[in-house]
Structures are given as C-alpha cells and as structure tokens.
Short mmCIF file of C-alpha atoms in Angstrom, two decimals:
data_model
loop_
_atom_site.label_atom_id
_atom_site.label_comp_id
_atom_site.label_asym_id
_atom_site.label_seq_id
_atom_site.Cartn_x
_atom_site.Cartn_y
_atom_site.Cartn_z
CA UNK A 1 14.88 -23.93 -10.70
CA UNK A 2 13.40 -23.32 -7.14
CA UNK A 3 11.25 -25.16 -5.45
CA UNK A 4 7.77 -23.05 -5.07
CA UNK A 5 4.67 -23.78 -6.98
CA UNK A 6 3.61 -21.82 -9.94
CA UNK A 7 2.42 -18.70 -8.95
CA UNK A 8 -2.07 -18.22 -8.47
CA UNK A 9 -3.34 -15.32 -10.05
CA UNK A 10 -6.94 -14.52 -8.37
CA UNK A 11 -9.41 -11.83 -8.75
CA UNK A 12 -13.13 -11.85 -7.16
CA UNK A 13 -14.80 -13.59 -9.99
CA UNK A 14 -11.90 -15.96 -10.04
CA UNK A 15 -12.65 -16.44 -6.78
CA UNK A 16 -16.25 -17.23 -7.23
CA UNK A 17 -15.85 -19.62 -10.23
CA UNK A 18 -12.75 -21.27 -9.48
CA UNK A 19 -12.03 -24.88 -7.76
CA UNK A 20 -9.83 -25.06 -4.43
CA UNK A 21 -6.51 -24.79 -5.54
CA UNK A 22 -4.88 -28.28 -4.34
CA UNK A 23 -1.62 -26.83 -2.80
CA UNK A 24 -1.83 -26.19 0.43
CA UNK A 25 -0.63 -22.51 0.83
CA UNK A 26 -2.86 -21.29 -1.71
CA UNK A 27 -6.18 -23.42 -0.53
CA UNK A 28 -5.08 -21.32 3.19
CA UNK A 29 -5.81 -18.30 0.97
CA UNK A 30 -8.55 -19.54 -1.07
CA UNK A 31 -10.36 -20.34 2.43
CA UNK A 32 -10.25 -16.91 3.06
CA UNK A 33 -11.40 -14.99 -0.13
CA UNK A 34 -14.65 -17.17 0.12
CA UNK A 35 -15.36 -16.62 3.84
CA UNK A 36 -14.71 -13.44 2.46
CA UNK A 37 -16.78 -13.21 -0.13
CA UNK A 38 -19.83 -15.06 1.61
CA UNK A 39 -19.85 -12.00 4.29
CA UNK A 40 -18.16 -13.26 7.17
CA UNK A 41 -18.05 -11.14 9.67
CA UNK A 42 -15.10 -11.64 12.58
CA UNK A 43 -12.04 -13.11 11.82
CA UNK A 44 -9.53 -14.31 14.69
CA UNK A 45 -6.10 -13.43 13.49
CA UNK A 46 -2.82 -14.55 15.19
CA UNK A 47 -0.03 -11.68 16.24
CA UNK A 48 3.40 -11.92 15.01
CA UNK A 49 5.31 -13.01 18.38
CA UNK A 50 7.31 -9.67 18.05
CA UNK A 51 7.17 -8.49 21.37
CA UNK A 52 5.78 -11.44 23.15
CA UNK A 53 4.77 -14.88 22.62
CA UNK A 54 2.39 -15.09 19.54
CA UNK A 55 -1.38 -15.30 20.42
CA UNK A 56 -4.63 -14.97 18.78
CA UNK A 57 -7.24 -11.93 18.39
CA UNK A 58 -10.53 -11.21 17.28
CA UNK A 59 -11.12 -8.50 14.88
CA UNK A 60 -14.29 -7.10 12.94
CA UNK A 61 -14.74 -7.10 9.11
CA UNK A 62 -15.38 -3.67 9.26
CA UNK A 63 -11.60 -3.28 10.67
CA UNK A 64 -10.10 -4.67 7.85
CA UNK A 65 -12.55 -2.43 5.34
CA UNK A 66 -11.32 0.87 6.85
CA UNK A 67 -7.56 -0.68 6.75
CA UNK A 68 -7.57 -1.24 3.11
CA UNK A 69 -9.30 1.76 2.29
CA UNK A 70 -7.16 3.88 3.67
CA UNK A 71 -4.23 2.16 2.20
CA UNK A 72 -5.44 2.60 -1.02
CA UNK A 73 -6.50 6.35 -0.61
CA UNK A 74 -2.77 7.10 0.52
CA UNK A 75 -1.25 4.88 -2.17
CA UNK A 76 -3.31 5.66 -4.70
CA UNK A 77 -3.76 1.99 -5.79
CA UNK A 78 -7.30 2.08 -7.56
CA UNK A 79 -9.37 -0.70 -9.37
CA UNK A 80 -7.72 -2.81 -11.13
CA UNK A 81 -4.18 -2.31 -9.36
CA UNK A 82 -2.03 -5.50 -10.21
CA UNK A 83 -0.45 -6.58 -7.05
CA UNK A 84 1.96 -8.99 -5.77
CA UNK A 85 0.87 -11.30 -2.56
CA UNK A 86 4.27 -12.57 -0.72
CA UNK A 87 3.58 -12.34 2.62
CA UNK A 88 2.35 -15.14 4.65
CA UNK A 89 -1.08 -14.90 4.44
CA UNK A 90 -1.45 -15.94 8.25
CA UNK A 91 -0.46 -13.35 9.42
CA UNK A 92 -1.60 -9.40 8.98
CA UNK A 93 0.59 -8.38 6.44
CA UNK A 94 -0.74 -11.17 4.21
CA UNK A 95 -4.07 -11.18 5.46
CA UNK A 96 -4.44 -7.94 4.57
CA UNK A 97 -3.00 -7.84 1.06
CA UNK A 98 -6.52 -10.55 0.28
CA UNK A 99 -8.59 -8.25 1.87
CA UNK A 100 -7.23 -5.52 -0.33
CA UNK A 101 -7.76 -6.80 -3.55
CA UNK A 102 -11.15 -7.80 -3.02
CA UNK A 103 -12.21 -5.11 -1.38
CA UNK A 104 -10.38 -2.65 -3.90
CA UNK A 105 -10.91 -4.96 -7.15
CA UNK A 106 -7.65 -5.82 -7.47
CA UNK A 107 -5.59 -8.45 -9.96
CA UNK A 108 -3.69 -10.12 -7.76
CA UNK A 109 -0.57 -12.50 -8.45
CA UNK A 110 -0.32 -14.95 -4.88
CA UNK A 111 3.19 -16.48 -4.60
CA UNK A 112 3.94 -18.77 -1.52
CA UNK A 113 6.81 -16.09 0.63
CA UNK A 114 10.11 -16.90 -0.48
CA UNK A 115 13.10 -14.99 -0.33
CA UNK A 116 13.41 -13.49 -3.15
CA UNK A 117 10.21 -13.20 -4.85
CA UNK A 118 11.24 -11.84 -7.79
CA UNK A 119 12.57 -15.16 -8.72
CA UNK A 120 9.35 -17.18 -8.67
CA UNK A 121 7.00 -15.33 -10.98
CA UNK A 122 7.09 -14.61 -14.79
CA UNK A 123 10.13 -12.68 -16.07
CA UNK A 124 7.67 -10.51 -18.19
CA UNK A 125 5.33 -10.06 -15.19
CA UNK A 126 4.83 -6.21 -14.03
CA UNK A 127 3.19 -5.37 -10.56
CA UNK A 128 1.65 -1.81 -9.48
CA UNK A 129 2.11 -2.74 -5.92
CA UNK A 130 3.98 -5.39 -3.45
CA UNK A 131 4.23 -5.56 0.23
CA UNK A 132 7.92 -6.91 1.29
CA UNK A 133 9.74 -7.31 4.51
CA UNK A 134 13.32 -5.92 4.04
CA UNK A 135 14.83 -9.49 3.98
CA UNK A 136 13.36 -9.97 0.96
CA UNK A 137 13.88 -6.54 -1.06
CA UNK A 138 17.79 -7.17 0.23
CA UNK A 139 17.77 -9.79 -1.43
CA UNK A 140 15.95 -8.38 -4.63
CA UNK A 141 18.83 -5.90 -5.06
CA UNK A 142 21.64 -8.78 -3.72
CA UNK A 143 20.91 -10.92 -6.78
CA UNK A 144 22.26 -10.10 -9.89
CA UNK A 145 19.30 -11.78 -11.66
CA UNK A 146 16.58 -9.37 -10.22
CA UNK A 147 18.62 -6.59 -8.64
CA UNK A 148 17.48 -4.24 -12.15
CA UNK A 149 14.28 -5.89 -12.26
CA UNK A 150 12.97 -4.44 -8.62
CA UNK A 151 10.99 -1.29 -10.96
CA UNK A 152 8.84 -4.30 -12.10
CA UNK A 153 6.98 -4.08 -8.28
CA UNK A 154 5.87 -0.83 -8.98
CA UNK A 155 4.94 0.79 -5.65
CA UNK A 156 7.06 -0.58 -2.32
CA UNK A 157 5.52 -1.08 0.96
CA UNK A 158 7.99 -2.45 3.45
CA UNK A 159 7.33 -3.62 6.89
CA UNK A 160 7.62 -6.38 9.99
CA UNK A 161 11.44 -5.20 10.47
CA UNK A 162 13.66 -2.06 10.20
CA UNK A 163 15.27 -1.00 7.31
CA UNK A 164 18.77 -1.01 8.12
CA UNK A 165 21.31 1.60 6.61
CA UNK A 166 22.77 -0.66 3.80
CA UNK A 167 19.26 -1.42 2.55
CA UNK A 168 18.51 2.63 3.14
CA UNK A 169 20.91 3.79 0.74
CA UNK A 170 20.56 0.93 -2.01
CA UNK A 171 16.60 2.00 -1.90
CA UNK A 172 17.62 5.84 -2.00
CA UNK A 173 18.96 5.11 -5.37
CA UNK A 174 15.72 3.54 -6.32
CA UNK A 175 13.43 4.89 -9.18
CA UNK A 176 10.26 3.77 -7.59
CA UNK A 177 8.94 4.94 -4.61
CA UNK A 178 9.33 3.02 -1.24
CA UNK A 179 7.24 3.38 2.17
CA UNK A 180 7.85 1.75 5.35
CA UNK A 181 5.08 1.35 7.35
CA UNK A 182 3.92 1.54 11.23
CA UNK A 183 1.11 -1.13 12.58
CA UNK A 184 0.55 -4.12 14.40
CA UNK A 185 -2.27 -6.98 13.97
CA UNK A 186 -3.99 -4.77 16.52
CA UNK A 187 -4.31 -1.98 13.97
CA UNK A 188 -5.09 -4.26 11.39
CA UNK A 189 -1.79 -3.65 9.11
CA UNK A 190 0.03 -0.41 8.92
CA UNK A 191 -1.66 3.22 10.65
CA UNK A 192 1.56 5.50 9.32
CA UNK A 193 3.66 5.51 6.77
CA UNK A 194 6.84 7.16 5.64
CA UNK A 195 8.47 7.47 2.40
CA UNK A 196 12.23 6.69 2.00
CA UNK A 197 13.53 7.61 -1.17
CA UNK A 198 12.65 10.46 -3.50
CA UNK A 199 11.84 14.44 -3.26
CA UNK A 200 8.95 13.15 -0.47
CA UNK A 201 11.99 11.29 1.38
CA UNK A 202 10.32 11.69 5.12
CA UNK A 203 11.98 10.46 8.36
CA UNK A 204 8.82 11.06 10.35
CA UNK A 205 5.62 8.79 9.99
CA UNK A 206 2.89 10.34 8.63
CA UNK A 207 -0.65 9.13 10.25
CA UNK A 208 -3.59 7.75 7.65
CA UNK A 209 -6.66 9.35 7.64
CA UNK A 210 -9.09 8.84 10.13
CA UNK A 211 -6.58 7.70 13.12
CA UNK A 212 -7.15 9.29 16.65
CA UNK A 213 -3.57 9.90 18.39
CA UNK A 214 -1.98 10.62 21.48
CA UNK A 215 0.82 9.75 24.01
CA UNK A 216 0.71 7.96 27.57
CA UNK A 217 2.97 9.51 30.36
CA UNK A 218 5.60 7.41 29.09
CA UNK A 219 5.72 9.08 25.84
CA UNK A 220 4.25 6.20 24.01
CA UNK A 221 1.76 6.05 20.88
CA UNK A 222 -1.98 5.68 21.85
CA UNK A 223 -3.62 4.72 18.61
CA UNK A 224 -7.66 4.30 17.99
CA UNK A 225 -10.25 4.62 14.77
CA UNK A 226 -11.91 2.29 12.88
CA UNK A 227 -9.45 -0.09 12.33
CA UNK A 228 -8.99 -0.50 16.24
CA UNK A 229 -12.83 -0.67 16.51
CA UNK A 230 -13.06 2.23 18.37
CA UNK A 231 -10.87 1.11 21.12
CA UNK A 232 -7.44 2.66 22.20
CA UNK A 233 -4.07 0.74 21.21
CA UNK A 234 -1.72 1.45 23.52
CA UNK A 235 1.87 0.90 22.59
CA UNK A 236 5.39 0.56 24.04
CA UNK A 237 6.56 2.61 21.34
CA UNK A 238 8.86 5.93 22.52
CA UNK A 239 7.32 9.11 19.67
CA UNK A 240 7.78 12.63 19.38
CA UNK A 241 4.93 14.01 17.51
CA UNK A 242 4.41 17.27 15.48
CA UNK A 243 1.19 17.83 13.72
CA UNK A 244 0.02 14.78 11.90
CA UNK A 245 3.02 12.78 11.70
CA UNK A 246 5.27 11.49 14.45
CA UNK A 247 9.01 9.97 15.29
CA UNK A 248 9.61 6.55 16.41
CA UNK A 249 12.71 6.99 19.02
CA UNK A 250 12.24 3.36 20.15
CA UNK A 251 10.84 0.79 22.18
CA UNK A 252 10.02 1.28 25.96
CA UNK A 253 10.75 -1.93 27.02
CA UNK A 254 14.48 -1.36 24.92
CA UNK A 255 15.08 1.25 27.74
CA UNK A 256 17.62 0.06 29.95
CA UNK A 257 19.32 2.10 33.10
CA UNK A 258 23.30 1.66 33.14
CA UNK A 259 24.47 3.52 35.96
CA UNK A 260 21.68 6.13 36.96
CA UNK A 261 21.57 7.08 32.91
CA UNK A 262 18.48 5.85 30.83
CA UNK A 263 19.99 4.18 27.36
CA UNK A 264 17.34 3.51 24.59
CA UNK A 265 18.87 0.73 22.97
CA UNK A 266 16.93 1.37 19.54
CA UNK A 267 18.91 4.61 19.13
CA UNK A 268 22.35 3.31 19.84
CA UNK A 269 21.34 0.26 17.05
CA UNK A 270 21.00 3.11 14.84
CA UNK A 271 24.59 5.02 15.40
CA UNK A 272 26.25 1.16 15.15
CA UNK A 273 24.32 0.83 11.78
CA UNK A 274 25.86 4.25 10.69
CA UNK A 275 29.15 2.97 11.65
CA UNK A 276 28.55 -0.98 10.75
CA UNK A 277 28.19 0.80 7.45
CA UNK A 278 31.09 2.74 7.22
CA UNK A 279 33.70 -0.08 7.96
CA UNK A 280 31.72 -2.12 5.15
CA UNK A 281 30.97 -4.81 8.19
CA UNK A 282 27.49 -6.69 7.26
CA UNK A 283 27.14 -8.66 10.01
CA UNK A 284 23.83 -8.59 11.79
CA UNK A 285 23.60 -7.22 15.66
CA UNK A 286 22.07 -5.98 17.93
CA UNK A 287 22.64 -4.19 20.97
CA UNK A 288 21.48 -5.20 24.78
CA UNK A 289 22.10 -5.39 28.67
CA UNK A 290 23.48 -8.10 30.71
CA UNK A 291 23.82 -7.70 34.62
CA UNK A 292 26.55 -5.78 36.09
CA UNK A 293 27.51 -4.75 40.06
CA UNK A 294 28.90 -1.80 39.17
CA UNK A 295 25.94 -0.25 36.88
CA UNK A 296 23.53 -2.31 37.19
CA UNK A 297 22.96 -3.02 33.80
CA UNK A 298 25.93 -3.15 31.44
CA UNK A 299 25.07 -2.13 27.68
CA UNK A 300 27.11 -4.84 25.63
CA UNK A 301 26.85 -5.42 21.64
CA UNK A 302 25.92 -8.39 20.18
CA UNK A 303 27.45 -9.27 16.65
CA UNK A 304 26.34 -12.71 15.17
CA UNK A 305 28.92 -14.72 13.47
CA UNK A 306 32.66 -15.94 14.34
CA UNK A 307 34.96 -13.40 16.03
CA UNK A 308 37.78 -14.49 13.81
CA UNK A 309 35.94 -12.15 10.66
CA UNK A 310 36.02 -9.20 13.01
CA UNK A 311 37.33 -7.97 15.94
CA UNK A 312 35.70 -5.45 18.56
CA UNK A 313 39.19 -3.57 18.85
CA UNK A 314 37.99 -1.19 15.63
CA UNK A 315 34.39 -1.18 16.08
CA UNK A 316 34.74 0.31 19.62
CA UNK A 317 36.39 3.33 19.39
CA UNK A 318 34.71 4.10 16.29
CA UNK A 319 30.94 3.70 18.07
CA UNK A 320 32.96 6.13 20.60
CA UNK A 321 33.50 9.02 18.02
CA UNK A 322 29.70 9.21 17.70
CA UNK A 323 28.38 8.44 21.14
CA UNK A 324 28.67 9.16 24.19
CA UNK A 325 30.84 7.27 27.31
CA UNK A 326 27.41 5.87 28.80
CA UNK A 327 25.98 5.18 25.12
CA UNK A 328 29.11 3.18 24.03
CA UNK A 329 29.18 -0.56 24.38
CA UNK A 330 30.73 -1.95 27.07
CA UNK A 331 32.00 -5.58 25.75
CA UNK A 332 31.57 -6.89 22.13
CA UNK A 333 30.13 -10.74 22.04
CA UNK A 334 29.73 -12.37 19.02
CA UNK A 335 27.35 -15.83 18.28
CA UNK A 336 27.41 -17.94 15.55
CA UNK A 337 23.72 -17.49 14.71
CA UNK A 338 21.19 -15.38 16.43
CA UNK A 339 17.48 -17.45 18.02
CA UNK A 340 14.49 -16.51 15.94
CA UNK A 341 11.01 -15.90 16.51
CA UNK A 342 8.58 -18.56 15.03
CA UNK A 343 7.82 -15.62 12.17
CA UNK A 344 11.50 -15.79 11.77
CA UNK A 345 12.23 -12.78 13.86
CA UNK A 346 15.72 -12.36 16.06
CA UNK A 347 14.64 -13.50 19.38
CA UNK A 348 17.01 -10.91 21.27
CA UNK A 349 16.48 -12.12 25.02
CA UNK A 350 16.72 -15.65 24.30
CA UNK A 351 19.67 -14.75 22.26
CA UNK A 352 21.21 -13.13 25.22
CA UNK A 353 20.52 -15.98 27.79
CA UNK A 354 21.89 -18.05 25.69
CA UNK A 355 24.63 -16.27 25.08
CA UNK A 356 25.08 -16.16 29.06
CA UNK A 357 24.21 -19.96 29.95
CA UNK A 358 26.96 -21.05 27.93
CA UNK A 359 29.47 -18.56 29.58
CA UNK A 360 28.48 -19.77 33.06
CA UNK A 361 27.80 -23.50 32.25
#
C-alpha cells in the first residue's frame, strides 16, 4: 500500500458539475480548471529554481493556448486522448498538462507526483499520453512490478532533467515512443522536442511550429512566438543549429576556463556518463570547478556517495582514454548526498561550497 490518495479522473464537464475535491493537491488543480474554464485571462506562474532562485512570472492565456496546441499537433494527441497528470501542477510541466486537456478535450487521470506513478493508479488503467521527469520513468523500469507495464503510458514525454545513459539505453529498448523535450516556464512548457528511441531516434531537437529562432554572439538560443508573447527568450543555452532543429552542447554559465582552455562542463558530464556506464558505476555526479593558482580554475568530479564503494584510481584513467589532458578531471570528491533545489533539483554550487567549507573548516 502507498500512501497517495485515490487517483481524480477529470474532464471539462466534470469540471463544471463536480464539487471541490477535499484533498488538497487536487482542490490546487481544481482551482485552476475553473479559473480556467470561467475565462481567466493571466496567470502568474512560478519558475523551477533551475538556474537561479525560483521566482514568479506573468503569462497570457493565449500563451498557454498556442503551447498546447502545438503539442498536440506534433504528438498527435487528439480529442479524447486519455492522459496521465503526475507532475506538480505548480509548476509548468503540470500546469500545462490541465491546460491541455481542456483545451484539447482530453480524459484525464490526476495523480498527486510520486515516484513511481505507475504504482498509484488502476492496474487495468491504459494512458495515450504521460509527461514524466526521468526520476520517475527510472524508476518505472527499476521496479519489477511496473517495469513491463511502462507500454500502458502510451506516448512518453520526458523533461525537467537529462536523460542519462543508463535510462537512454533501457528506453532504446522501449516499444513506445519517447520524446524529451526543450522549454522553460518562459516558453510556457517545451518549444523542441526530440525522439529517443525508434527508426525517428533524433539527437538534435526539432523546433514546434510557429517558433522564431536564432543565436546571440555567444552562441546561445534566442527563442520567440506565441507562446513567448511575442517577446524574445534569450537563453544561456550553447546550440548548433541546422535547418529547423538544433543541438544543445550545454550551458553557458557551465563554461569554465582551466588554464587559458574553455571546458564546457555539460559535455565532459556526457563522456563520464559513457564511461559511468561502462564500469556498471550508478552513482550520481556531476562535474565542476573549484579554485586553483596554477589554472585558475581546476575541473574536479563530483561523485555522491561514500568513497569506500568506489575509488577514483579506475575512473580516471578511463575518463582519460576518451578525453583530452585539459578535459580530464583533475581530483575525484565524493559526498554522501548531493543539496537539492526546492523542485528537488541537484543544487551543484551549493553542493560544491559545501563540499569546500568542510575541507577548510
């Protein structure tokens, strides 16, 4: 037994006819379908702390309308589409899974977010659609209970995290198609998407419909349309694009300088994944800077639990064999548990000066 409430399964005339559910979660989301529904217009929703402390923005109705319709044009989820709600629903990714189904006529099945969703709604229930973050697919296909029951989401969108390479190759073997998508609250929800399993298998983005792009000097994703109202998005994001769809290389502000050579930090998480992967080590990490005389800022890996399950001596050499001297870490440190976010995101920098405080103290 777990400890959620029964799942609320809601449609628009549900909506209209129904009484405030009592638990709290679900009268949150009830709040919203009827503002909704009586025509509300602006809607102040609250970023995910990501890159920066959390804070609140205003955004139009008419934002969220072009978001969802262009989700459903690229998914092909129609009238009617029986989907999954997971997410919180105060944030975007929630948020926008309402705004969906109502504006799409949708049958939609609202579960408070657990980890494993799977586990808290009907065993005969079958979805067309469900928005996850990784965490909680992982631990879809960790679970013996539900790890041959993931077909019963139909249609995969993940986002609000990279997919590592462990959770890459279980969803390669998938028989259902998975997407992982690009946005921010300031796009309303996802503006790209890329497929990552099947014949369509894509490591580019690919941009929705109607979304004006372009690149500062930096290199860095200028995004604008209707979901933006109009105005330019400009993001800290590193792309290469080609026609329509783009890479993501990484973050600017994940660009460090270690000795005269410029080290995006995104990219060498990437090669330790590959090789995490390939010495079966499923520890999380990351990789960083912390000061140094010599090159001004040392690149150093950061590996969270005790460094009595694994030692750097192996992991070194073998991050060596696929990068370069500058692009290797320099020193391995390892912490029992990594600081999150409040949306339950690793908190990398205050990670790190914790990390150094209780070197120095």
């Amino acid at each position: 037994m777990n400890n959620f409430p029964m799942p609320w399964n809601t449609s628009i005339t549900a909506i209209k006819t129904q009484q405030r559910p009592e638990h709290p979660y679900f009268g949150k989301a009830y709040d919203f379908m009827q503002s909704w529904l009586n025509g509300q217009q602006t809607f102040t929703l609250q970023t995910s702390g990501s890159t920066g402390d959390p804070k609140p923005i205003e955004v139009q109705r008419r934002q969220l309308v072009s978001s969802a319709q262009m989700t459903g044009k690229a998914l092909d989820l129609g009238k009617e589409t029986r989907a999954l709600v997971c997410l919180n629903v105060n944030y975007i990714a929630g948020l926008m899974m309402l705004v969906r189904g109502m504006e799409l006529d949708w049958e939609m099945t609202i579960i408070e977010p657990s980890a494993n969703p799977l586990l808290d709604v009907a065993e005969n229930a079958v979805f067309d659609f469900a928005a996850l973050v990784p965490l909680q697919l992982l631990a879809i296909l960790d679970n013996s209970n539900t790890e041959d029951q993931v077909s019963r989401l139909g249609k995969i969108l993940l986002g609000g995290a990279p997919v590592n390479v462990s959770l890459q190759r279980k969803i390669e073997a998938l028989n259902i198609p998975v997407f992982q998508s690009y946005g921010m609250t300031e796009t309303v929800s996802h503006i790209a998407l890329r497929r990552l399993n099947g014949k369509n298998f894509s490591e580019d983005y690919h941009f929705l419909p109607n979304i004006d792009f372009g690149t500062d000097e930096r290199g860095c994703l200028q995004i604008s349309g209707p979901v933006t109202n109009g105005e330019i998005v400009q993001t800290n994001d590193l792309v290469e694009i080609s026609g329509n769809t783009f890479k993501w290389i990484g973050r600017a502000d994940n660009v460090i300088n270690s000795g005269g050579v410029k080290i995006v930090l995104d990219k060498i998480d990437a090669s330790v994944g590959e090789v995490f992967y390939d010495l079966k080590i499923t520890n999380a990490f990351f990789n960083w800077s912390v000061p140094d005389e010599k090159l001004g800022q040392k690149l150093v890996l950061i590996i969270e639990g005790p460094a009595s399950v694994l030692g750097a001596d192996g992991i070194i050499p073998e991050i060596r064999k696929r990068l370069s001297a500058y692009e290797t870490p320099k020193h391995v440190y390892f912490v029992q548990h990594f600081s999150k976010t409040t949306t339950d995101k690793v908190d990398k920098r205050r990670t790190v000066q914790q990390l150094l405080a209780s070197q120095n103290g």
